[in-house]
């Protein structure tokens, strides 16, 4: 096999694509060294030049598929309504989980849990959208809690929808779950002090980096007070 880096990358991509197709169509058990090599037009030993074993290959496949999903979310331009942008992101995430159950199952496998680049980017995109909600004065909890609540609810919703028997499928469950989280996390309108002090605090925290005349230590202390 050529040592040319470009050709090597092309061969690795071909292996990952072949494994991704097998994972999508047949599940993790179908992703064997022999089967992947056959689909990629290689001899089985060639795979070990790129991956230590099946687990390493599956990790690469999950990262590849999820990275494509995250790239699509990054390309989405924000609208004038940050809450609706969050709802759109929620629907996109739910749709990804339902369309890629085997990939999503591996993403959530505790034995595989790790901070991959694609997952980190996905969380960052969510945090940025929550930050826009806070800046608009429509967040009634801290940004950190909002991100964690949305992630937890989304994970639970996808898992439930994937495990429900076909005759018990609920096409409105994802919308209802988002609405339930929204009632806890968001205000109906930009907050004013007499209506929702917590939203004012959340909005004020978004301005901390822009406050003049305070040292980094003072800003950190002020942020700690606001979180309390």
CSV table of C-alpha atoms in Angstrom, one decimal:
chain,number,residue,atom,x,y,z
A,1,UNK,CA,0.0,0.0,0.0
A,2,UNK,CA,1.4,3.4,-0.9
A,3,UNK,CA,2.7,5.6,1.8
A,4,UNK,CA,1.4,8.7,0.0
A,5,UNK,CA,-0.6,10.6,2.7
A,6,UNK,CA,-3.4,11.6,0.3
A,7,UNK,CA,-3.9,8.0,-0.8
A,8,UNK,CA,-3.7,6.8,2.7
A,9,UNK,CA,-6.4,9.2,3.8
A,10,UNK,CA,-8.6,8.2,0.8
A,11,UNK,CA,-8.2,4.5,1.8
A,12,UNK,CA,-9.1,5.3,5.4
A,13,UNK,CA,-12.2,7.2,4.3
A,14,UNK,CA,-13.3,4.3,2.1
A,15,UNK,CA,-13.0,2.0,5.1
A,16,UNK,CA,-15.0,4.3,7.3
A,17,UNK,CA,-17.7,4.8,4.7
A,18,UNK,CA,-18.0,1.0,4.1
A,19,UNK,CA,-18.3,0.4,7.9
A,20,UNK,CA,-20.8,3.3,8.2
A,21,UNK,CA,-23.1,1.7,5.6
A,22,UNK,CA,-22.9,-1.7,7.4
A,23,UNK,CA,-23.6,-0.1,10.7
A,24,UNK,CA,-26.6,1.9,9.4
A,25,UNK,CA,-28.1,-1.1,7.5
A,26,UNK,CA,-27.3,-4.0,9.8
A,27,UNK,CA,-26.1,-2.7,13.2
A,28,UNK,CA,-22.7,-3.1,15.0
A,29,UNK,CA,-22.6,-6.9,14.8
A,30,UNK,CA,-22.3,-6.6,11.0
A,31,UNK,CA,-19.2,-4.4,11.3
A,32,UNK,CA,-16.6,-7.2,11.1
A,33,UNK,CA,-13.1,-6.8,9.8
A,34,UNK,CA,-13.7,-9.3,7.0
A,35,UNK,CA,-17.0,-7.7,5.9
A,36,UNK,CA,-15.7,-4.1,6.0
A,37,UNK,CA,-12.6,-5.1,4.1
A,38,UNK,CA,-14.7,-6.8,1.5
A,39,UNK,CA,-17.0,-3.8,1.1
A,40,UNK,CA,-14.0,-1.5,0.9
A,41,UNK,CA,-12.2,-3.7,-1.7
A,42,UNK,CA,-9.3,-4.5,0.6
A,43,UNK,CA,-7.8,-7.5,2.3
A,44,UNK,CA,-8.7,-7.8,6.0
A,45,UNK,CA,-5.1,-7.3,7.3
A,46,UNK,CA,-5.1,-3.9,5.6
A,47,UNK,CA,-7.6,-2.5,8.1
A,48,UNK,CA,-5.1,-2.9,11.0
A,49,UNK,CA,-2.9,-0.3,9.3
A,50,UNK,CA,-5.5,2.2,10.1
A,51,UNK,CA,-7.4,0.9,13.1
A,52,UNK,CA,-6.4,-1.1,16.2
A,53,UNK,CA,-9.6,-3.2,16.0
A,54,UNK,CA,-13.3,-3.2,15.7
A,55,UNK,CA,-13.9,-0.8,18.6
A,56,UNK,CA,-11.5,1.7,17.2
A,57,UNK,CA,-13.2,1.4,13.8
A,58,UNK,CA,-16.6,1.9,15.3
A,59,UNK,CA,-15.5,5.0,17.1
A,60,UNK,CA,-14.2,6.4,13.8
A,61,UNK,CA,-17.5,5.6,12.1
A,62,UNK,CA,-19.6,7.3,14.9
A,63,UNK,CA,-17.4,10.4,14.8
A,64,UNK,CA,-17.6,10.5,11.0
A,65,UNK,CA,-21.4,10.3,10.8
A,66,UNK,CA,-22.0,12.6,13.8
A,67,UNK,CA,-19.5,15.1,12.4
A,68,UNK,CA,-21.5,15.4,9.1
A,69,UNK,CA,-24.6,16.0,11.2
A,70,UNK,CA,-23.0,18.7,13.3
A,71,UNK,CA,-21.5,20.4,10.1
A,72,UNK,CA,-25.1,20.7,8.8
A,73,UNK,CA,-26.2,22.4,12.1
A,74,UNK,CA,-23.2,24.8,11.9
A,75,UNK,CA,-24.3,25.9,8.4
A,76,UNK,CA,-27.7,26.9,9.6
A,77,UNK,CA,-28.0,30.7,9.8
A,78,UNK,CA,-29.7,32.1,13.0
A,79,UNK,CA,-33.1,33.7,12.8
A,80,UNK,CA,-34.6,36.6,14.7
A,81,UNK,CA,-36.1,34.3,17.3
A,82,UNK,CA,-33.4,32.4,19.4
A,83,UNK,CA,-36.0,30.2,21.0
A,84,UNK,CA,-37.3,29.0,17.6
A,85,UNK,CA,-33.7,28.4,16.6
A,86,UNK,CA,-33.3,26.1,19.6
A,87,UNK,CA,-36.5,24.3,18.7
A,88,UNK,CA,-35.2,23.8,15.1
A,89,UNK,CA,-31.9,22.4,16.6
A,90,UNK,CA,-33.9,20.1,18.8
A,91,UNK,CA,-35.9,18.8,15.9
A,92,UNK,CA,-32.8,18.2,13.9
A,93,UNK,CA,-31.1,16.3,16.8
A,94,UNK,CA,-34.2,14.2,17.3
A,95,UNK,CA,-34.4,13.4,13.6
A,96,UNK,CA,-30.7,12.4,13.6
A,97,UNK,CA,-31.2,10.0,16.4
A,98,UNK,CA,-34.2,8.4,14.9
A,99,UNK,CA,-32.5,8.1,11.5
A,100,UNK,CA,-29.3,6.7,12.9
A,101,UNK,CA,-30.3,4.5,15.9
A,102,UNK,CA,-27.1,2.4,15.8
A,103,UNK,CA,-24.9,5.4,15.7
A,104,UNK,CA,-26.9,7.1,18.5
A,105,UNK,CA,-26.7,4.0,20.6
A,106,UNK,CA,-22.9,3.9,20.3
A,107,UNK,CA,-22.8,7.6,21.1
A,108,UNK,CA,-24.6,7.0,24.4
A,109,UNK,CA,-22.8,3.8,25.3
A,110,UNK,CA,-21.2,4.5,28.7
A,111,UNK,CA,-18.3,2.2,27.9
A,112,UNK,CA,-17.5,4.4,24.9
A,113,UNK,CA,-18.4,7.8,26.4
A,114,UNK,CA,-15.7,10.3,25.4
A,115,UNK,CA,-15.3,13.9,24.5
A,116,UNK,CA,-14.9,13.6,20.7
A,117,UNK,CA,-14.4,16.6,18.5
A,118,UNK,CA,-17.9,16.3,16.9
A,119,UNK,CA,-19.7,15.9,20.3
A,120,UNK,CA,-17.8,18.9,21.7
A,121,UNK,CA,-18.8,21.0,18.7
A,122,UNK,CA,-22.4,19.9,19.0
A,123,UNK,CA,-22.5,20.9,22.6
A,124,UNK,CA,-20.8,24.2,21.8
A,125,UNK,CA,-23.5,25.0,19.1
A,126,UNK,CA,-26.2,24.3,21.6
A,127,UNK,CA,-24.5,26.5,24.2
A,128,UNK,CA,-24.3,29.3,21.7
A,129,UNK,CA,-28.0,29.1,20.9
A,130,UNK,CA,-28.8,29.1,24.6
A,131,UNK,CA,-26.6,32.1,25.0
A,132,UNK,CA,-28.6,34.0,22.4
A,133,UNK,CA,-31.8,33.2,24.4
A,134,UNK,CA,-30.2,34.5,27.6
A,135,UNK,CA,-29.0,37.7,25.8
A,136,UNK,CA,-32.6,38.3,24.7
A,137,UNK,CA,-33.8,38.2,28.3
A,138,UNK,CA,-35.8,35.0,27.8
A,139,UNK,CA,-33.9,32.5,30.0
A,140,UNK,CA,-35.1,31.8,33.5
A,141,UNK,CA,-32.3,29.5,34.6
A,142,UNK,CA,-28.5,29.6,34.1
A,143,UNK,CA,-27.1,28.9,30.7
A,144,UNK,CA,-25.3,25.8,32.1
A,145,UNK,CA,-28.5,24.3,33.5
A,146,UNK,CA,-30.4,25.1,30.3
A,147,UNK,CA,-27.9,23.3,28.2
A,148,UNK,CA,-27.9,20.3,30.5
A,149,UNK,CA,-31.7,20.2,30.7
A,150,UNK,CA,-32.1,20.3,26.9
A,151,UNK,CA,-29.4,17.6,26.4
A,152,UNK,CA,-31.0,15.3,29.0
A,153,UNK,CA,-34.5,15.8,27.6
A,154,UNK,CA,-33.3,15.2,24.1
A,155,UNK,CA,-31.4,12.1,24.9
A,156,UNK,CA,-34.4,10.7,26.8
A,157,UNK,CA,-36.8,11.5,24.1
A,158,UNK,CA,-34.8,9.8,21.4
A,159,UNK,CA,-34.2,6.7,23.5
A,160,UNK,CA,-38.0,6.5,24.3
A,161,UNK,CA,-39.0,6.9,20.7
A,162,UNK,CA,-36.5,4.3,19.5
A,163,UNK,CA,-37.7,1.7,22.1
A,164,UNK,CA,-41.4,2.2,21.9
A,165,UNK,CA,-43.3,-0.6,20.1
A,166,UNK,CA,-44.6,0.4,16.7
A,167,UNK,CA,-48.2,0.3,17.8
A,168,UNK,CA,-47.4,2.7,20.6
A,169,UNK,CA,-45.4,5.3,18.6
A,170,UNK,CA,-46.2,8.9,19.5
A,171,UNK,CA,-45.4,11.3,16.6
A,172,UNK,CA,-46.0,14.3,18.9
A,173,UNK,CA,-43.8,13.2,21.8
A,174,UNK,CA,-40.7,15.2,20.7
A,175,UNK,CA,-42.7,18.4,20.4
A,176,UNK,CA,-44.4,17.8,23.8
A,177,UNK,CA,-41.0,17.1,25.4
A,178,UNK,CA,-39.5,20.4,24.1
A,179,UNK,CA,-42.6,22.3,25.2
A,180,UNK,CA,-42.2,20.8,28.7
A,181,UNK,CA,-38.5,21.9,28.9
A,182,UNK,CA,-39.4,25.3,27.4
A,183,UNK,CA,-41.8,26.0,30.3
A,184,UNK,CA,-39.0,25.4,32.8
A,185,UNK,CA,-36.2,27.1,30.9
A,186,UNK,CA,-37.7,30.0,28.9
A,187,UNK,CA,-39.8,33.0,29.6
A,188,UNK,CA,-42.7,33.9,27.2
A,189,UNK,CA,-41.3,37.4,26.6
A,190,UNK,CA,-38.2,39.4,27.3
A,191,UNK,CA,-38.1,39.7,31.1
A,192,UNK,CA,-38.5,42.8,33.1
A,193,UNK,CA,-37.4,43.1,36.8
A,194,UNK,CA,-40.9,42.9,38.3
A,195,UNK,CA,-41.8,39.7,36.3
A,196,UNK,CA,-38.8,37.4,36.3
A,197,UNK,CA,-35.7,38.3,38.2
A,198,UNK,CA,-34.0,35.1,37.2
A,199,UNK,CA,-34.2,36.0,33.6
A,200,UNK,CA,-32.6,39.3,34.3
A,201,UNK,CA,-29.7,37.6,36.0
A,202,UNK,CA,-29.3,35.2,33.1
A,203,UNK,CA,-29.3,38.1,30.6
A,204,UNK,CA,-26.9,40.1,32.7
A,205,UNK,CA,-24.4,37.2,32.9
A,206,UNK,CA,-24.1,37.4,29.1
A,207,UNK,CA,-22.8,40.9,29.4
A,208,UNK,CA,-20.0,40.2,31.9
A,209,UNK,CA,-17.2,39.9,29.3
A,210,UNK,CA,-18.1,43.4,28.1
A,211,UNK,CA,-18.1,45.2,31.5
A,212,UNK,CA,-15.3,47.7,31.8
A,213,UNK,CA,-13.2,48.4,34.8
A,214,UNK,CA,-13.3,45.0,36.4
A,215,UNK,CA,-10.4,42.6,36.8
A,216,UNK,CA,-10.7,38.9,35.7
A,217,UNK,CA,-10.9,37.9,39.4
A,218,UNK,CA,-13.7,40.5,40.0
A,219,UNK,CA,-15.6,39.2,37.0
A,220,UNK,CA,-15.3,35.7,38.2
A,221,UNK,CA,-16.6,36.6,41.6
A,222,UNK,CA,-19.5,38.6,40.2
A,223,UNK,CA,-20.4,35.6,38.0
A,224,UNK,CA,-20.3,33.3,41.0
A,225,UNK,CA,-22.7,35.7,42.9
A,226,UNK,CA,-25.1,35.8,39.9
A,227,UNK,CA,-25.2,32.1,39.6
A,228,UNK,CA,-26.2,31.8,43.2
